[in-house]
GROMACS .gro file of C-alpha atoms in nm:
model
  268
    1MET     CA    1  -0.005   0.005  -0.025
    2SER     CA    2   0.146   0.290  -0.076
    3ASN     CA    3   0.163   0.635   0.147
    4ASN     CA    4  -0.088   0.792   0.007
    5SER     CA    5  -0.290   0.538   0.003
    6LEU     CA    6  -0.566   0.398   0.302
    7LEU     CA    7  -0.707   0.055   0.366
    8LEU     CA    8  -0.990  -0.069   0.640
    9VAL     CA    9  -1.094  -0.437   0.703
   10ASP     CA   10  -1.290  -0.567   0.944
   11PRO     CA   11  -1.103  -0.854   1.124
   12ASN     CA   12  -1.468  -1.056   1.116
   13PHE     CA   13  -1.524  -0.976   0.752
   14LYS     CA   14  -1.503  -1.309   0.524
   15ALA     CA   15  -1.455  -1.335   0.164
   16ASP     CA   16  -1.807  -1.573   0.097
   17ALA     CA   17  -2.013  -1.372   0.246
   18SER     CA   18  -1.928  -1.114  -0.044
   19VAL     CA   19  -2.263  -1.259  -0.171
   20ASN     CA   20  -2.451  -1.124   0.034
   21CYS     CA   21  -2.252  -0.741   0.027
   22HIS     CA   22  -2.255  -0.447  -0.225
   23LEU     CA   23  -1.964  -0.292  -0.372
   24LEU     CA   24  -1.945   0.042  -0.447
   25LEU     CA   25  -1.612   0.254  -0.665
   26LYS     CA   26  -1.562   0.562  -0.697
   27ILE     CA   27  -1.329   0.694  -0.903
   28THR     CA   28  -1.220   1.051  -0.984
   29ASN     CA   29  -1.044   1.211  -1.250
   30ASP     CA   30  -0.715   1.186  -0.906
   31SER     CA   31  -0.898   0.949  -0.752
   32PHE     CA   32  -0.957   0.576  -0.651
   33SER     CA   33  -1.195   0.418  -0.402
   34TYR     CA   34  -1.422   0.158  -0.330
   35ALA     CA   35  -1.614   0.053  -0.006
   36VAL     CA   36  -1.780  -0.313   0.091
   37ILE     CA   37  -2.046  -0.333   0.249
   38ASN     CA   38  -2.334  -0.583   0.351
   39LYS     CA   39  -2.686  -0.535   0.291
   40GLU     CA   40  -2.755  -0.793   0.519
   41LEU     CA   41  -2.613  -0.662   0.869
   42ASP     CA   42  -2.626  -0.261   0.773
   43GLU     CA   43  -2.246  -0.305   0.828
   44ILE     CA   44  -1.899  -0.135   0.592
   45ASN     CA   45  -1.693  -0.380   0.554
   46VAL     CA   46  -1.442  -0.211   0.414
   47ILE     CA   47  -1.284   0.069   0.264
   48PHE     CA   48  -0.990   0.180   0.007
   49ASP     CA   49  -0.913   0.513  -0.078
   50LYS     CA   50  -0.629   0.609  -0.323
   51GLN     CA   51  -0.550   0.980  -0.350
   52ARG     CA   52  -0.322   1.186  -0.641
   53CYS     CA   53  -0.314   0.877  -0.856
   54GLU     CA   54  -0.101   0.934  -1.122
   55ASP     CA   55  -0.283   0.766  -1.357
   56VAL     CA   56  -0.635   0.653  -1.253
   57GLU     CA   57  -0.610   0.332  -1.517
   58GLN     CA   58  -0.369   0.193  -1.454
   59ASP     CA   59  -0.466   0.190  -1.066
   60LEU     CA   60  -0.763   0.098  -1.180
   61LYS     CA   61  -0.606  -0.213  -1.313
   62PHE     CA   62  -0.321  -0.307  -1.070
   63ALA     CA   63  -0.616  -0.259  -0.808
   64PHE     CA   64  -0.831  -0.529  -0.997
   65GLU     CA   65  -0.477  -0.734  -1.109
   66THR     CA   66  -0.400  -0.800  -0.736
   67ASP     CA   67  -0.712  -0.670  -0.475
   68ALA     CA   68  -0.854  -0.973  -0.332
   69HIS     CA   69  -1.142  -0.846  -0.201
   70LEU     CA   70  -1.243  -0.730  -0.582
   71ALA     CA   71  -1.221  -1.113  -0.660
   72GLN     CA   72  -1.522  -1.140  -0.501
   73SER     CA   73  -1.876  -1.181  -0.709
   74TYR     CA   74  -2.098  -0.861  -0.481
   75GLY     CA   75  -2.500  -0.883  -0.529
   76ALA     CA   76  -2.397  -0.584  -0.662
   77ILE     CA   77  -2.117  -0.351  -0.793
   78LYS     CA   78  -2.166  -0.008  -0.809
   79ALA     CA   79  -1.924   0.224  -0.997
   80ALA     CA   80  -1.921   0.633  -0.954
   81ILE     CA   81  -1.652   0.724  -1.220
   82HIS     CA   82  -1.550   1.082  -1.374
   83THR     CA   83  -1.636   1.225  -1.723
   84SER     CA   84  -1.665   1.522  -1.862
   85ASN     CA   85  -1.888   1.424  -2.153
   86PHE     CA   86  -2.195   1.506  -1.970
   87ILE     CA   87  -2.545   1.671  -1.939
   88PHE     CA   88  -2.833   1.748  -1.792
   89ILE     CA   89  -3.189   1.676  -1.992
   90PRO     CA   90  -3.524   1.763  -1.830
   91ASP     CA   91  -3.791   1.479  -1.818
   92GLU     CA   92  -4.076   1.734  -2.083
   93TRP     CA   93  -3.726   1.742  -2.355
   94PHE     CA   94  -3.623   1.357  -2.302
   95ASP     CA   95  -3.617   1.096  -2.529
   96GLN     CA   96  -3.513   0.766  -2.503
   97GLU     CA   97  -3.622   0.601  -2.825
   98ASN     CA   98  -3.423   0.861  -2.946
   99LEU     CA   99  -3.126   0.955  -2.802
  100SER     CA  100  -2.893   0.998  -3.173
  101VAL     CA  101  -3.043   1.372  -3.080
  102TYR     CA  102  -2.821   1.449  -2.807
  103THR     CA  103  -2.508   1.355  -2.922
  104LYS     CA  104  -2.445   1.675  -3.072
  105PHE     CA  105  -2.388   1.863  -2.735
  106MET     CA  106  -2.185   1.569  -2.601
  107ASP     CA  107  -1.800   1.568  -2.720
  108SER     CA  108  -1.755   1.169  -2.699
  109GLU     CA  109  -1.808   0.956  -2.996
  110ARG     CA  110  -1.844   0.672  -2.724
  111LYS     CA  111  -2.158   0.465  -2.597
  112ILE     CA  112  -2.435   0.686  -2.470
  113TYR     CA  113  -2.601   0.601  -2.116
  114THR     CA  114  -2.827   0.700  -1.938
  115LYS     CA  115  -2.997   0.786  -1.604
  116HIS     CA  116  -3.303   0.894  -1.473
  117HIS     CA  117  -3.344   1.117  -1.171
  118ASP     CA  118  -3.720   1.038  -1.073
  119GLU     CA  119  -3.741   1.280  -0.806
  120LEU     CA  120  -3.557   1.538  -0.916
  121GLY     CA  121  -3.721   1.546  -1.268
  122PHE     CA  122  -3.499   1.528  -1.508
  123ASN     CA  123  -3.213   1.270  -1.685
  124THR     CA  124  -2.800   1.242  -1.699
  125LEU     CA  125  -2.647   1.147  -2.044
  126PHE     CA  126  -2.304   1.097  -2.004
  127SER     CA  127  -1.996   0.916  -2.166
  128LEU     CA  128  -1.726   0.731  -2.043
  129ASP     CA  129  -1.332   0.664  -2.099
  130GLU     CA  130  -1.362   0.358  -2.236
  131LYS     CA  131  -1.000   0.221  -2.093
  132VAL     CA  132  -1.152   0.310  -1.689
  133GLU     CA  133  -1.458   0.125  -1.810
  134GLU     CA  134  -1.337  -0.212  -1.996
  135LYS     CA  135  -1.139  -0.268  -1.634
  136LEU     CA  136  -1.475  -0.295  -1.490
  137PRO     CA  137  -1.637  -0.601  -1.416
  138GLU     CA  138  -1.925  -0.722  -1.624
  139ASN     CA  139  -2.181  -0.685  -1.469
  140THR     CA  140  -2.097  -0.349  -1.226
  141VAL     CA  141  -2.358  -0.065  -1.332
  142VAL     CA  142  -2.180   0.268  -1.400
  143TYR     CA  143  -2.329   0.623  -1.311
  144PRO     CA  144  -2.115   0.959  -1.400
  145GLN     CA  145  -1.944   1.110  -1.094
  146SER     CA  146  -2.212   1.332  -1.011
  147SER     CA  147  -2.466   1.040  -0.916
  148PRO     CA  148  -2.358   1.002  -0.564
  149LEU     CA  149  -2.407   1.409  -0.465
  150LEU     CA  150  -2.713   1.398  -0.595
  151ALA     CA  151  -2.878   1.127  -0.418
  152LEU     CA  152  -2.822   1.299  -0.119
  153SER     CA  153  -2.988   1.633  -0.200
  154GLY     CA  154  -3.284   1.489  -0.057
  155HIS     CA  155  -3.109   1.492   0.258
  156LEU     CA  156  -3.125   1.892   0.266
  157SER     CA  157  -3.370   2.160   0.311
  158GLY     CA  158  -3.428   2.461   0.159
  159ASP     CA  159  -3.024   2.633  -0.027
  160ALA     CA  160  -2.755   2.490   0.028
  161LEU     CA  161  -2.435   2.385  -0.143
  162LEU     CA  162  -2.293   2.049  -0.174
  163VAL     CA  163  -1.913   2.016  -0.178
  164ASP     CA  164  -1.718   1.733  -0.233
  165PHE     CA  165  -1.363   1.700  -0.240
  166THR     CA  166  -1.048   1.492  -0.348
  167ALA     CA  167  -0.670   1.577  -0.281
  168THR     CA  168  -0.667   1.808  -0.656
  169SER     CA  169  -1.054   1.850  -0.732
  170PHE     CA  170  -1.420   1.880  -0.600
  171ASN     CA  171  -1.759   1.887  -0.765
  172VAL     CA  172  -1.991   2.084  -0.689
  173LEU     CA  173  -2.334   2.086  -0.641
  174PHE     CA  174  -2.610   2.404  -0.594
  175ILE     CA  175  -2.962   2.342  -0.408
  176LYS     CA  176  -3.162   2.641  -0.406
  177ASP     CA  177  -3.563   2.639  -0.404
  178LYS     CA  178  -3.525   2.267  -0.344
  179LYS     CA  179  -3.412   2.251  -0.630
  180ILE     CA  180  -3.078   2.153  -0.833
  181THR     CA  181  -2.983   2.482  -1.007
  182PHE     CA  182  -2.595   2.355  -1.045
  183GLN     CA  183  -2.380   2.097  -1.094
  184ASN     CA  184  -2.031   2.079  -1.161
  185HIS     CA  185  -1.657   1.972  -1.097
  186TYR     CA  186  -1.317   2.116  -1.071
  187GLU     CA  187  -0.959   2.043  -1.016
  188ALA     CA  188  -0.763   2.276  -0.738
  189GLU     CA  189  -0.380   2.189  -0.705
  190ASN     CA  190  -0.348   2.428  -0.424
  191ALA     CA  191  -0.614   2.689  -0.231
  192GLU     CA  192  -0.477   2.973  -0.466
  193GLU     CA  193  -0.718   2.751  -0.751
  194PHE     CA  194  -0.965   2.708  -0.557
  195ASN     CA  195  -0.990   3.001  -0.423
  196TYR     CA  196  -1.030   3.110  -0.764
  197PHE     CA  197  -1.315   2.848  -0.824
  198LEU     CA  198  -1.444   2.923  -0.509
  199LEU     CA  199  -1.487   3.372  -0.660
  200LEU     CA  200  -1.641   3.271  -0.939
  201ILE     CA  201  -1.850   2.984  -0.828
  202ILE     CA  202  -2.043   3.292  -0.494
  203GLU     CA  203  -2.089   3.542  -0.843
  204GLN     CA  204  -2.221   3.328  -1.125
  205LEU     CA  205  -2.538   3.150  -0.856
  206GLY     CA  206  -2.473   3.503  -0.683
  207LEU     CA  207  -2.425   3.296  -0.253
  208THR     CA  208  -2.462   3.511   0.034
  209GLU     CA  209  -2.240   3.387   0.334
  210SER     CA  210  -2.587   3.258   0.505
  211VAL     CA  211  -2.583   2.973   0.304
  212PRO     CA  212  -2.535   2.648   0.434
  213VAL     CA  213  -2.230   2.524   0.291
  214TYR     CA  214  -2.173   2.101   0.323
  215LEU     CA  215  -1.866   1.966   0.275
  216GLN     CA  216  -1.737   1.617   0.227
  217GLY     CA  217  -1.393   1.440   0.156
  218ILE     CA  218  -1.065   1.491   0.223
  219ILE     CA  219  -1.129   1.848   0.362
  220ASN     CA  220  -0.996   1.924   0.750
  221GLU     CA  221  -1.085   2.305   1.000
  222ASP     CA  222  -0.720   2.307   1.000
  223ASP     CA  223  -0.625   2.290   0.632
  224GLU     CA  224  -0.575   2.617   0.361
  225TYR     CA  225  -0.925   2.539   0.208
  226TYR     CA  226  -1.124   2.498   0.462
  227SER     CA  227  -0.960   2.835   0.521
  228THR     CA  228  -1.079   2.954   0.245
  229LEU     CA  229  -1.408   2.890   0.240
  230LEU     CA  230  -1.447   3.092   0.605
  231LYS     CA  231  -1.332   3.342   0.397
  232TYR     CA  232  -1.718   3.427   0.196
  233PHE     CA  233  -1.899   3.208   0.400
  234ASN     CA  234  -2.012   3.149   0.809
  235ASN     CA  235  -2.235   2.856   0.802
  236LEU     CA  236  -1.959   2.520   0.717
  237TYR     CA  237  -2.108   2.219   0.808
  238PHE     CA  238  -1.934   1.799   0.756
  239PHE     CA  239  -2.140   1.601   0.591
  240PHE     CA  240  -2.158   1.275   0.712
  241PRO     CA  241  -2.283   0.992   0.538
  242ALA     CA  242  -2.662   0.924   0.468
  243GLY     CA  243  -2.808   0.602   0.548
  244LYS     CA  244  -2.779   0.290   0.823
  245GLN     CA  245  -2.417   0.178   0.771
  246ASN     CA  246  -2.230   0.043   1.150
  247SER     CA  247  -1.961   0.237   1.090
  248GLU     CA  248  -1.729   0.132   1.273
  249LEU     CA  249  -1.450   0.060   1.076
  250LEU     CA  250  -1.509   0.396   1.091
  251ALA     CA  251  -1.478   0.547   1.510
  252ASP     CA  252  -1.104   0.705   1.424
  253MET     CA  253  -1.172   0.860   1.076
  254PRO     CA  254  -1.313   1.163   0.976
  255LYS     CA  255  -1.687   1.005   0.891
  256HIS     CA  256  -1.775   1.266   0.603
  257TYR     CA  257  -1.441   1.123   0.430
  258PHE     CA  258  -1.599   0.876   0.283
  259SER     CA  259  -1.955   1.034   0.257
  260GLY     CA  260  -1.949   1.058  -0.151
  261LEU     CA  261  -1.840   0.712  -0.138
  262LEU     CA  262  -2.185   0.533   0.049
  263ALA     CA  263  -2.406   0.780  -0.100
  264LEU     CA  264  -2.390   0.571  -0.369
  265ASP     CA  265  -2.534   0.302  -0.236
  266LEU     CA  266  -2.870   0.542  -0.296
  267CYS     CA  267  -2.833   0.550  -0.572
  268GLU     CA  268  -3.106   0.378  -0.850
   0.00000   0.00000   0.00000
């Protein structure tokens, strides 16, 4: 295990119990993580996280070749995967039988996937990097990286900004009047770059200092990203995993680190 990766395993976890488990994979542009959730007991059995990946595709390939936890047979496998090729289409404008009409809005010739968000009233159309996709088991259900954030939107009330961090990027979701009005992904190598994008978001969305900001992923109170947020917002909250999974495995970890990963199990 490299110095930028983490592996936590429940000592009571048995490989032959994997058929009762879900495997959740979160694959961003610069990180790779997974969780094994026992659905019968609502327990987190395994957590793996690797940040600052120089080549996510190769890290993913190596993991599936060498990690025994990824070689098991799971009841379901879900993967949220970073892609810059996605669009949102409201239900009233969506034609499932004629997806080709939307390709002119996407910078890709690859296969188009669709995810319908029943409660939100729109669809996500997206394509994936084939080199990443081919590394996954055949029965993997794929989602765009935004899906876990969208799944968590129902756990927020009123206006809210939800930000999911990796070590060098962040994903943003803004809810206004209980409706999703903005979602995007940014790469930021340092606090100065983060400050630039944050000011852009504040200006574009007309955010005020009183807007609640919910934080998850790789961020702590003592880092520069948190200090940057404090310059513009008065209400910062760490967003813990939604759901009822037993999180004893995470007892000594900041639980908001894995909120986005675990939220993937909420995706249908």
